[in-house]
mmCIF file with all atom_site columns, C-alpha atoms in Angstrom:
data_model
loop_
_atom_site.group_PDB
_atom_site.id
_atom_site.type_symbol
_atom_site.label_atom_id
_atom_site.label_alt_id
_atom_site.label_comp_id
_atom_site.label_asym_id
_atom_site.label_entity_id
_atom_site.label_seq_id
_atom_site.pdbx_PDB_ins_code
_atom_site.Cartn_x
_atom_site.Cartn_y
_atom_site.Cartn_z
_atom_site.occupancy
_atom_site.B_iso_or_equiv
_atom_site.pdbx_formal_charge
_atom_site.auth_seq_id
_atom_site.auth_comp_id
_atom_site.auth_asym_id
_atom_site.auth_atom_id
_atom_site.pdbx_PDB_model_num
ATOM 1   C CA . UNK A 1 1   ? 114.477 -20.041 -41.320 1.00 0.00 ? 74  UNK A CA 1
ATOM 2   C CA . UNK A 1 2   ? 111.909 -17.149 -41.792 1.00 0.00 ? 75  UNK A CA 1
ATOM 3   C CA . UNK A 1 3   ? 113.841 -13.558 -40.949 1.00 0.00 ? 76  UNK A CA 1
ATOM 4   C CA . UNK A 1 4   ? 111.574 -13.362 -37.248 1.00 0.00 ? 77  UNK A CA 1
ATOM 5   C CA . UNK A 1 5   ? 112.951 -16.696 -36.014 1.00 0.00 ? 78  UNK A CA 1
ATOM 6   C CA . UNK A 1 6   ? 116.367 -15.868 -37.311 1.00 0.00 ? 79  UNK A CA 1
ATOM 7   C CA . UNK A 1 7   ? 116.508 -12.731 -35.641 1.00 0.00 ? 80  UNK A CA 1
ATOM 8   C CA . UNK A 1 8   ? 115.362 -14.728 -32.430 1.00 0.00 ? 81  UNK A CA 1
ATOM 9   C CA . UNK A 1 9   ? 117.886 -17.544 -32.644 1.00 0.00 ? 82  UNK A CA 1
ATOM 10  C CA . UNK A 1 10  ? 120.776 -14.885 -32.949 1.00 0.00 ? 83  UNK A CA 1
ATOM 11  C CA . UNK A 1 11  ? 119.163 -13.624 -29.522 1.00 0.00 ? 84  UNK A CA 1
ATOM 12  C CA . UNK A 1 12  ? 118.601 -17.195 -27.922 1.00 0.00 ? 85  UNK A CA 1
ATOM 13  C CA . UNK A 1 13  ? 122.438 -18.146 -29.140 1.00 0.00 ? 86  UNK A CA 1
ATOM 14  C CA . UNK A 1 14  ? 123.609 -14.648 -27.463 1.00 0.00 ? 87  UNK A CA 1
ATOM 15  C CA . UNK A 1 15  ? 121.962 -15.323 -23.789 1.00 0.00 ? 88  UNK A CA 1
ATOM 16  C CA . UNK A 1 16  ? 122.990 -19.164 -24.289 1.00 0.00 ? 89  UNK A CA 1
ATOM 17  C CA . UNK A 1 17  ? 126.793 -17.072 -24.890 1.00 0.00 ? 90  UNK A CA 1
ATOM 18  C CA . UNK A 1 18  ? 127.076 -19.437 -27.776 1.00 0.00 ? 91  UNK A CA 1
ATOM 19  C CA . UNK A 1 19  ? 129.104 -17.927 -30.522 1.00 0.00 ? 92  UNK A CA 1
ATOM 20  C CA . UNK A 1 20  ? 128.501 -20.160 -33.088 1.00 0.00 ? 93  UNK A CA 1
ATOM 21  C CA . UNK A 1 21  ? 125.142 -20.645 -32.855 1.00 0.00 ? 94  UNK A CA 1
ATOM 22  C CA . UNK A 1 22  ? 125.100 -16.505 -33.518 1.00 0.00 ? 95  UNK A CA 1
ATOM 23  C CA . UNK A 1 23  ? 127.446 -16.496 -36.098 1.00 0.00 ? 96  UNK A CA 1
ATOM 24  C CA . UNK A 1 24  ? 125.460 -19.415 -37.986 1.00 0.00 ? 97  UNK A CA 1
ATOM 25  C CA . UNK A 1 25  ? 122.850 -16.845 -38.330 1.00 0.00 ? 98  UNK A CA 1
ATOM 26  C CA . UNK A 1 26  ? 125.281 -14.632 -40.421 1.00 0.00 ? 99  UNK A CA 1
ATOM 27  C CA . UNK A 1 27  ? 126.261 -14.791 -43.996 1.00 0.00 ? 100 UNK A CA 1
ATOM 28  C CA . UNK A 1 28  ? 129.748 -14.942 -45.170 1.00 0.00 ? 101 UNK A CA 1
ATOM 29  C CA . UNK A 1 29  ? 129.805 -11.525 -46.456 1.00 0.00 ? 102 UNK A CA 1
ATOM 30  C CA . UNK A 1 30  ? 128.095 -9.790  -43.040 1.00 0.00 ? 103 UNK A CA 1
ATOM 31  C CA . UNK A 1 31  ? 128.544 -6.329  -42.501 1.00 0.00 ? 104 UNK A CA 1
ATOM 32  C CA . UNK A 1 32  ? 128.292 -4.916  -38.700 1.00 0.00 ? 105 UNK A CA 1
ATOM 33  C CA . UNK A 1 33  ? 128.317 -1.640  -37.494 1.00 0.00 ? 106 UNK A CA 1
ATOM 34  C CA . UNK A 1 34  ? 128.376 -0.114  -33.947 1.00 0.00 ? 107 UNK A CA 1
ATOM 35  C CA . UNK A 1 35  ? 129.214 2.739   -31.897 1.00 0.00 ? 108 UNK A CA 1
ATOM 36  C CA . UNK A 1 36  ? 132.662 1.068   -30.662 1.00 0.00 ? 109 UNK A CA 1
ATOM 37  C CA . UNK A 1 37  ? 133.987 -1.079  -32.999 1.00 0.00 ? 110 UNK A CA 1
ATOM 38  C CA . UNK A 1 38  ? 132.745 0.534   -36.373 1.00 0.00 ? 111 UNK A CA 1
ATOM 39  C CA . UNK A 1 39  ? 132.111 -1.307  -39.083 1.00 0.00 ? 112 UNK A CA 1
ATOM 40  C CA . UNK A 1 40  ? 133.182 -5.394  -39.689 1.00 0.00 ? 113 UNK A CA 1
ATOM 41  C CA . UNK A 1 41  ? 133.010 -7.547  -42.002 1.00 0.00 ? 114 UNK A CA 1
ATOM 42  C CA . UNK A 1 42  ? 132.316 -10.985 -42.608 1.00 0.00 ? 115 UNK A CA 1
ATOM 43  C CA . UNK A 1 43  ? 135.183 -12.710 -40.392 1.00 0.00 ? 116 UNK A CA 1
ATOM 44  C CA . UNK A 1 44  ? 135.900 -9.676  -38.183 1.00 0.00 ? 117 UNK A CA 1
ATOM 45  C CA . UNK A 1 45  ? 132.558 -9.348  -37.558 1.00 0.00 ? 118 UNK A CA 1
ATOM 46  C CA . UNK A 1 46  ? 131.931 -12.894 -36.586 1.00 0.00 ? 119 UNK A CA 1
ATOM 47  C CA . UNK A 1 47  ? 135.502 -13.033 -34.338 1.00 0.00 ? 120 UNK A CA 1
ATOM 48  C CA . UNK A 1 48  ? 134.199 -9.930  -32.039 1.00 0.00 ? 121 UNK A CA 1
ATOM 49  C CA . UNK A 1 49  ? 131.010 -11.871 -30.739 1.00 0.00 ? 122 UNK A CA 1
ATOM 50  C CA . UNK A 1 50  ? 133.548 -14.852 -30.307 1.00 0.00 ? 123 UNK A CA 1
ATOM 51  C CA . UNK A 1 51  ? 135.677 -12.214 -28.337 1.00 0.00 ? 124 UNK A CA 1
ATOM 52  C CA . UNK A 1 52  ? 133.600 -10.657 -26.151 1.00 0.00 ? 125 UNK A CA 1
ATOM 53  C CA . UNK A 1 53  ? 131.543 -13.779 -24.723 1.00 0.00 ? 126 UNK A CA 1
ATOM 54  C CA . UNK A 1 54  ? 135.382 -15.125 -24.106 1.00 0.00 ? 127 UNK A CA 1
ATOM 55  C CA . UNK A 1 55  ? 135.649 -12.094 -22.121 1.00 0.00 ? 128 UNK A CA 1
ATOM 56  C CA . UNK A 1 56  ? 132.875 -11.705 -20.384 1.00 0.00 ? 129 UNK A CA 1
ATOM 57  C CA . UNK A 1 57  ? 133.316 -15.079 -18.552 1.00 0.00 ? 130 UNK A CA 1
ATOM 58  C CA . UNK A 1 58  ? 129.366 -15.651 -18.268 1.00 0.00 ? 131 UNK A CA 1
ATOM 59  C CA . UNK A 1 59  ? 128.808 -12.335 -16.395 1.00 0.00 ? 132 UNK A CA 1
ATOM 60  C CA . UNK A 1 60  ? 127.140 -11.130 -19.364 1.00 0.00 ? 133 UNK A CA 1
ATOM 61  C CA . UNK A 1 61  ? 122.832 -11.272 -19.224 1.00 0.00 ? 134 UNK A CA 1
ATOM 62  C CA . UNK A 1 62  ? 120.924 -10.284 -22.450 1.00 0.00 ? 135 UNK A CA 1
ATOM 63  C CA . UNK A 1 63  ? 117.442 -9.538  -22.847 1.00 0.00 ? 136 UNK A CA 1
ATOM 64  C CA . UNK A 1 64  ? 115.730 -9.231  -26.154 1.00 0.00 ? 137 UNK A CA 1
ATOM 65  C CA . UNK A 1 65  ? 112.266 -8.135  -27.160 1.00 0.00 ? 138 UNK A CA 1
ATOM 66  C CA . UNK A 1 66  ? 109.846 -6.553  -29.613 1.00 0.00 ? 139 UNK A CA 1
ATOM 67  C CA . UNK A 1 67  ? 111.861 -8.632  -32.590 1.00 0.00 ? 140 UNK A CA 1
ATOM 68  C CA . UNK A 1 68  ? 110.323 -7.645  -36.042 1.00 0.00 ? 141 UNK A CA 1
ATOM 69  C CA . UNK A 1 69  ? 110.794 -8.531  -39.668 1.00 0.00 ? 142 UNK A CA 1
ATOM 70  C CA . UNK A 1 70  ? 109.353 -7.782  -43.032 1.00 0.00 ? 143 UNK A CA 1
ATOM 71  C CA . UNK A 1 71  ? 110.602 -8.700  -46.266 1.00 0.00 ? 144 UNK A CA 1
ATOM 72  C CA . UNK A 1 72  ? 114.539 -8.132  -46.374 1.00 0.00 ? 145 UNK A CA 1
ATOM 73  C CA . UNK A 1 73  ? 114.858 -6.461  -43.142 1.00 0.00 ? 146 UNK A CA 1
ATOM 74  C CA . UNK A 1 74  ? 113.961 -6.643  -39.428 1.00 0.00 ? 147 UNK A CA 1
ATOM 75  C CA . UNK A 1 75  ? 114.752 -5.231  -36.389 1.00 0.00 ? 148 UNK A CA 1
ATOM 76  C CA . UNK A 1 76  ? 115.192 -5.872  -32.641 1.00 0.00 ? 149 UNK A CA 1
ATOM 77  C CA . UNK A 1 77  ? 115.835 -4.109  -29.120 1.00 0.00 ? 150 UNK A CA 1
ATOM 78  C CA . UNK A 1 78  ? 118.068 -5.896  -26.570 1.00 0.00 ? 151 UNK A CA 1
ATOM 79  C CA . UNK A 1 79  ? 119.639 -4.755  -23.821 1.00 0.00 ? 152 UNK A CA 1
ATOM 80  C CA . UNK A 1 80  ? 123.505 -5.934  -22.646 1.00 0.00 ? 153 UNK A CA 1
ATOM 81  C CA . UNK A 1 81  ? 124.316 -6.575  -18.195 1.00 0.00 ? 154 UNK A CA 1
ATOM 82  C CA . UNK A 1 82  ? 127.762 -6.662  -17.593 1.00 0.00 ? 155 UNK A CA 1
ATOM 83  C CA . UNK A 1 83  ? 131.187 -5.243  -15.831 1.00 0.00 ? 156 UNK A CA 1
ATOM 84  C CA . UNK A 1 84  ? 133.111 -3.774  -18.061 1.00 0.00 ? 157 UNK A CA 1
ATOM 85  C CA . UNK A 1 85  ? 136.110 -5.508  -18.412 1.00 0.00 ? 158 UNK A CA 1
ATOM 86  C CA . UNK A 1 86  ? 138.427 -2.760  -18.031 1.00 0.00 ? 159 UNK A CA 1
ATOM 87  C CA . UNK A 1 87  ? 137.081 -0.824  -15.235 1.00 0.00 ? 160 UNK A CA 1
ATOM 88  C CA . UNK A 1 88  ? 134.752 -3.413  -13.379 1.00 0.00 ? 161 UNK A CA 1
ATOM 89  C CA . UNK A 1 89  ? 132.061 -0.679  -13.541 1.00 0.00 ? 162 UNK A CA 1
ATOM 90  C CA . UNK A 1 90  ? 128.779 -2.376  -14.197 1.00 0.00 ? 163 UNK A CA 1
ATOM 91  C CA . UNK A 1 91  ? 126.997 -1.619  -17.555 1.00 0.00 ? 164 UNK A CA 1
ATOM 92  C CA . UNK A 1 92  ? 122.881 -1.664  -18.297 1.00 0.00 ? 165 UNK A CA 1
ATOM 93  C CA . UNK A 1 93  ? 123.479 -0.793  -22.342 1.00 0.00 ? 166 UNK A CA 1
ATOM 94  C CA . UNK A 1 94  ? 120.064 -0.688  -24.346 1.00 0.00 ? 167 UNK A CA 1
ATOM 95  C CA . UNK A 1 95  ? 120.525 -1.188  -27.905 1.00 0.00 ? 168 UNK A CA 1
ATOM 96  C CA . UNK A 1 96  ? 117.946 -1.526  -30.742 1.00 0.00 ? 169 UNK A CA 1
ATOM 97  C CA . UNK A 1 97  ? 119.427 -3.424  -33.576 1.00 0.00 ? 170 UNK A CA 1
ATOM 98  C CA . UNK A 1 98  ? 118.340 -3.184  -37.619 1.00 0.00 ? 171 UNK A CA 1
ATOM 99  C CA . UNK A 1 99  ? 118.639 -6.093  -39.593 1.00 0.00 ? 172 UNK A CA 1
ATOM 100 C CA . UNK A 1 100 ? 119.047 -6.922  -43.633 1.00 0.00 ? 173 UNK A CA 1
ATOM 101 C CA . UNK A 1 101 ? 118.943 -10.573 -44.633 1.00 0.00 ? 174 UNK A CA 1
ATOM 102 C CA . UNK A 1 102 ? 119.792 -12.760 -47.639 1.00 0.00 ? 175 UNK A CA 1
ATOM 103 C CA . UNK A 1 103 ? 120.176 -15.982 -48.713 1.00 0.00 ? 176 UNK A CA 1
ATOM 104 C CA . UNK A 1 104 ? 118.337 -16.613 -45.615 1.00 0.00 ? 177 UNK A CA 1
ATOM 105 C CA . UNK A 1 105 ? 120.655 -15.306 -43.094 1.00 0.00 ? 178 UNK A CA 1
ATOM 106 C CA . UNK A 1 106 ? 121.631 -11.939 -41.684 1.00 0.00 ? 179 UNK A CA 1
ATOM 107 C CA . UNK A 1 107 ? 123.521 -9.996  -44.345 1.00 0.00 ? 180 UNK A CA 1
ATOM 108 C CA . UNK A 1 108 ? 123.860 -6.157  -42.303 1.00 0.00 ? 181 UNK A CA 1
ATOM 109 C CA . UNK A 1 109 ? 123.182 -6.121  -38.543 1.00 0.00 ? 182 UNK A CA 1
ATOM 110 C CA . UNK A 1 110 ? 123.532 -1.774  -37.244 1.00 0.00 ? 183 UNK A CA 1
ATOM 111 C CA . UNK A 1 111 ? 123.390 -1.935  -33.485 1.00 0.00 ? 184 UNK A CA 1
ATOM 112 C CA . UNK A 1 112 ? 122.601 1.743   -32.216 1.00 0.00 ? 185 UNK A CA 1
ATOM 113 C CA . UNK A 1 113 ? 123.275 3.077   -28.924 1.00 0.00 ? 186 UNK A CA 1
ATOM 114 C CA . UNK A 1 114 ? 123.941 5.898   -27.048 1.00 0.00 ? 187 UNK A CA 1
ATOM 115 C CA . UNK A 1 115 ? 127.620 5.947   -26.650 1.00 0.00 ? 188 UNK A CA 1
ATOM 116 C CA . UNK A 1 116 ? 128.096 8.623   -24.301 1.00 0.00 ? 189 UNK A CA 1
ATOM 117 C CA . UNK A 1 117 ? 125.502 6.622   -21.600 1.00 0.00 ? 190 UNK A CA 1
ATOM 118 C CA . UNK A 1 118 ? 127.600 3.787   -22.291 1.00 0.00 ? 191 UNK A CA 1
ATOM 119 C CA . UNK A 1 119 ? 131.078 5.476   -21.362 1.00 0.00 ? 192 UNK A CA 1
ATOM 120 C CA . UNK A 1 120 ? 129.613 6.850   -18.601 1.00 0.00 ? 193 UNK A CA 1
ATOM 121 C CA . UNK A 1 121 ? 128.982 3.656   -17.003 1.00 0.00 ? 194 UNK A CA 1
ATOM 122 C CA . UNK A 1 122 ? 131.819 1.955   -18.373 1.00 0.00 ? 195 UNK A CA 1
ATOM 123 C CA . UNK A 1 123 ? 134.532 4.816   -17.718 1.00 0.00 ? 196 UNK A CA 1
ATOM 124 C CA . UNK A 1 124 ? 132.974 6.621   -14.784 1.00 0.00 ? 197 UNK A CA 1
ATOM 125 C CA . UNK A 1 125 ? 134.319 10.292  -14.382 1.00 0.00 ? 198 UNK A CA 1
ATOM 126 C CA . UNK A 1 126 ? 136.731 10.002  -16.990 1.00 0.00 ? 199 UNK A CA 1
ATOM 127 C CA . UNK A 1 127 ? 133.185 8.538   -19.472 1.00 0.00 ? 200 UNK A CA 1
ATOM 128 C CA . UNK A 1 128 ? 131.046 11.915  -18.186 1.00 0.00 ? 201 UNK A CA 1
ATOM 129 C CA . UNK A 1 129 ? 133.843 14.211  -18.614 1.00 0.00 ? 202 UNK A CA 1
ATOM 130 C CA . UNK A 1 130 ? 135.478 13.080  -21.769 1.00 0.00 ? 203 UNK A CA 1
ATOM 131 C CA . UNK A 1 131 ? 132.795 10.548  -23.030 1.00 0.00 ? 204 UNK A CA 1
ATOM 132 C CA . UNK A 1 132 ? 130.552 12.951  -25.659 1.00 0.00 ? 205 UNK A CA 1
ATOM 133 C CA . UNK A 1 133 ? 134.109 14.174  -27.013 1.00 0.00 ? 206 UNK A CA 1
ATOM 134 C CA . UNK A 1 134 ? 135.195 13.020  -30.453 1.00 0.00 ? 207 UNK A CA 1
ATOM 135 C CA . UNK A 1 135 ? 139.022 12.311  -28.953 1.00 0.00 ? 208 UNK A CA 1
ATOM 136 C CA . UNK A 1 136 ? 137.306 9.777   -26.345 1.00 0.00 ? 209 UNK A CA 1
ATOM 137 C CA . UNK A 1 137 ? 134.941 8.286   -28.841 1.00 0.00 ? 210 UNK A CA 1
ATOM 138 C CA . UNK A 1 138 ? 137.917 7.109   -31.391 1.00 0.00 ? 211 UNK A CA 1
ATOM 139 C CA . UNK A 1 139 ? 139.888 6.148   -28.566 1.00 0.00 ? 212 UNK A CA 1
ATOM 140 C CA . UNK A 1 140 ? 137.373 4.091   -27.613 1.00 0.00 ? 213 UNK A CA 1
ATOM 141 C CA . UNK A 1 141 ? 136.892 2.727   -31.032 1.00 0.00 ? 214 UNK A CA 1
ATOM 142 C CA . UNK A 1 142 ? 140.850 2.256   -31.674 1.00 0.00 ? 215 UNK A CA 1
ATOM 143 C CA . UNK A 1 143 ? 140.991 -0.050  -28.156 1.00 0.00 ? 216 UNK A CA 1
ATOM 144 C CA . UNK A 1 144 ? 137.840 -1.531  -29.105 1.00 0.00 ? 217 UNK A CA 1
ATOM 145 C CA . UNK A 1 145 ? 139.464 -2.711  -33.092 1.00 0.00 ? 218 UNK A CA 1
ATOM 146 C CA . UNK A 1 146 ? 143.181 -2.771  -31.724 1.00 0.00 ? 219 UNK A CA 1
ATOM 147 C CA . UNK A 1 147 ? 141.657 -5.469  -29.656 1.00 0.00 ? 220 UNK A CA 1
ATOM 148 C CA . UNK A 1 148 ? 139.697 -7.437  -32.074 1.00 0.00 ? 221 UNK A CA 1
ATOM 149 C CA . UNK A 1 149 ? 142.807 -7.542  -34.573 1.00 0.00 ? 222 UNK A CA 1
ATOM 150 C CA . UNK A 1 150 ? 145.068 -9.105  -31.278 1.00 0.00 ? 223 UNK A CA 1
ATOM 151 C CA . UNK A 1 151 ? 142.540 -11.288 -30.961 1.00 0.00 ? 224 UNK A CA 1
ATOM 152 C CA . UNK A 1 152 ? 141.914 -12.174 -34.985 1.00 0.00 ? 225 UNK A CA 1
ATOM 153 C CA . UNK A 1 153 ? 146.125 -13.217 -35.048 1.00 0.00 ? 226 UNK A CA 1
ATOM 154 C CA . UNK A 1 154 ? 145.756 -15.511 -32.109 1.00 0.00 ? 227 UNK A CA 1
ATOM 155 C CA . UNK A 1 155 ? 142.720 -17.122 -32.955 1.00 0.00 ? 228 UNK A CA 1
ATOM 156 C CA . UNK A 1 156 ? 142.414 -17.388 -36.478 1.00 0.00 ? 229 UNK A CA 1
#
């Protein structure tokens, strides 16, 4: 599969909340990186898409566009609808996405956001006063991994 129509299948698999079909598009030895959960690798970061379409119960949307790819790398924006899980706050995050490939799948995938919007809608008051601070931010990111590892244990 040509890098463009990998990128897009990832997508298609996401809105479909098919798991697999988005972690067929990843090699073994992935490497993700986000704001919240840091960076994963290969079976961690495969077990957190797994995760969070569990989760979201199908009250998740996504909406991808303007997918690109040249060579070894590509890119993509999408944006993520959903209540946040622990607050019931609805979320509009907009993410753009950079891409490496090899061996004809996705080999690094960075999603890049804006954090602080996102804990603003996600936390409410507590997100907009606490949310840009580096205390929140690794709090966030300690739930965020303390929940993929409870998760790893009982499903792997």
């Amino acid at each position: 599969m040509n890098p463009t129509a990998l990128i897009t299948e990832f997508y298609a698999a996401f809105a479909r909340h098919d798991s697999a079909g988005m972690t067929a598009c990843y090699h073994d030895e992935i490497e993700f990186h986000d704001p919240v959960f840091g960076k994963l690798k290969g079976i961690q970061a495969k077990a957190m898409w797994q995760m969070l379409l569990e989760r979201s119960k199908g009250n998740l949307k996504i909406v991808f566009s303007d997918v690109k790819a040249s060579g070894s790398s590509g890119s993509a924006h999408w944006e993520a609808f959903y209540p946040f899980s622990k607050t019931g706050r609805k979320v509009h995050n907009i993410i753009d996405a950079a891409f490496e490939f090899r061996d004809g799948k996705i080999i690094k995938h960075h999603d890049h956001f804006d954090l602080y919007r996102w804990s603003r809608q996600a936390f409410g008051v507590t997100g907009t006063l606490l949310g840009f601070t580096p205390f929140f931010k690794n709090k966030v990111r300690k739930i965020a991994q303390d929940s993929l590892k409870t998760y790893l244990l009982k499903y792997t």
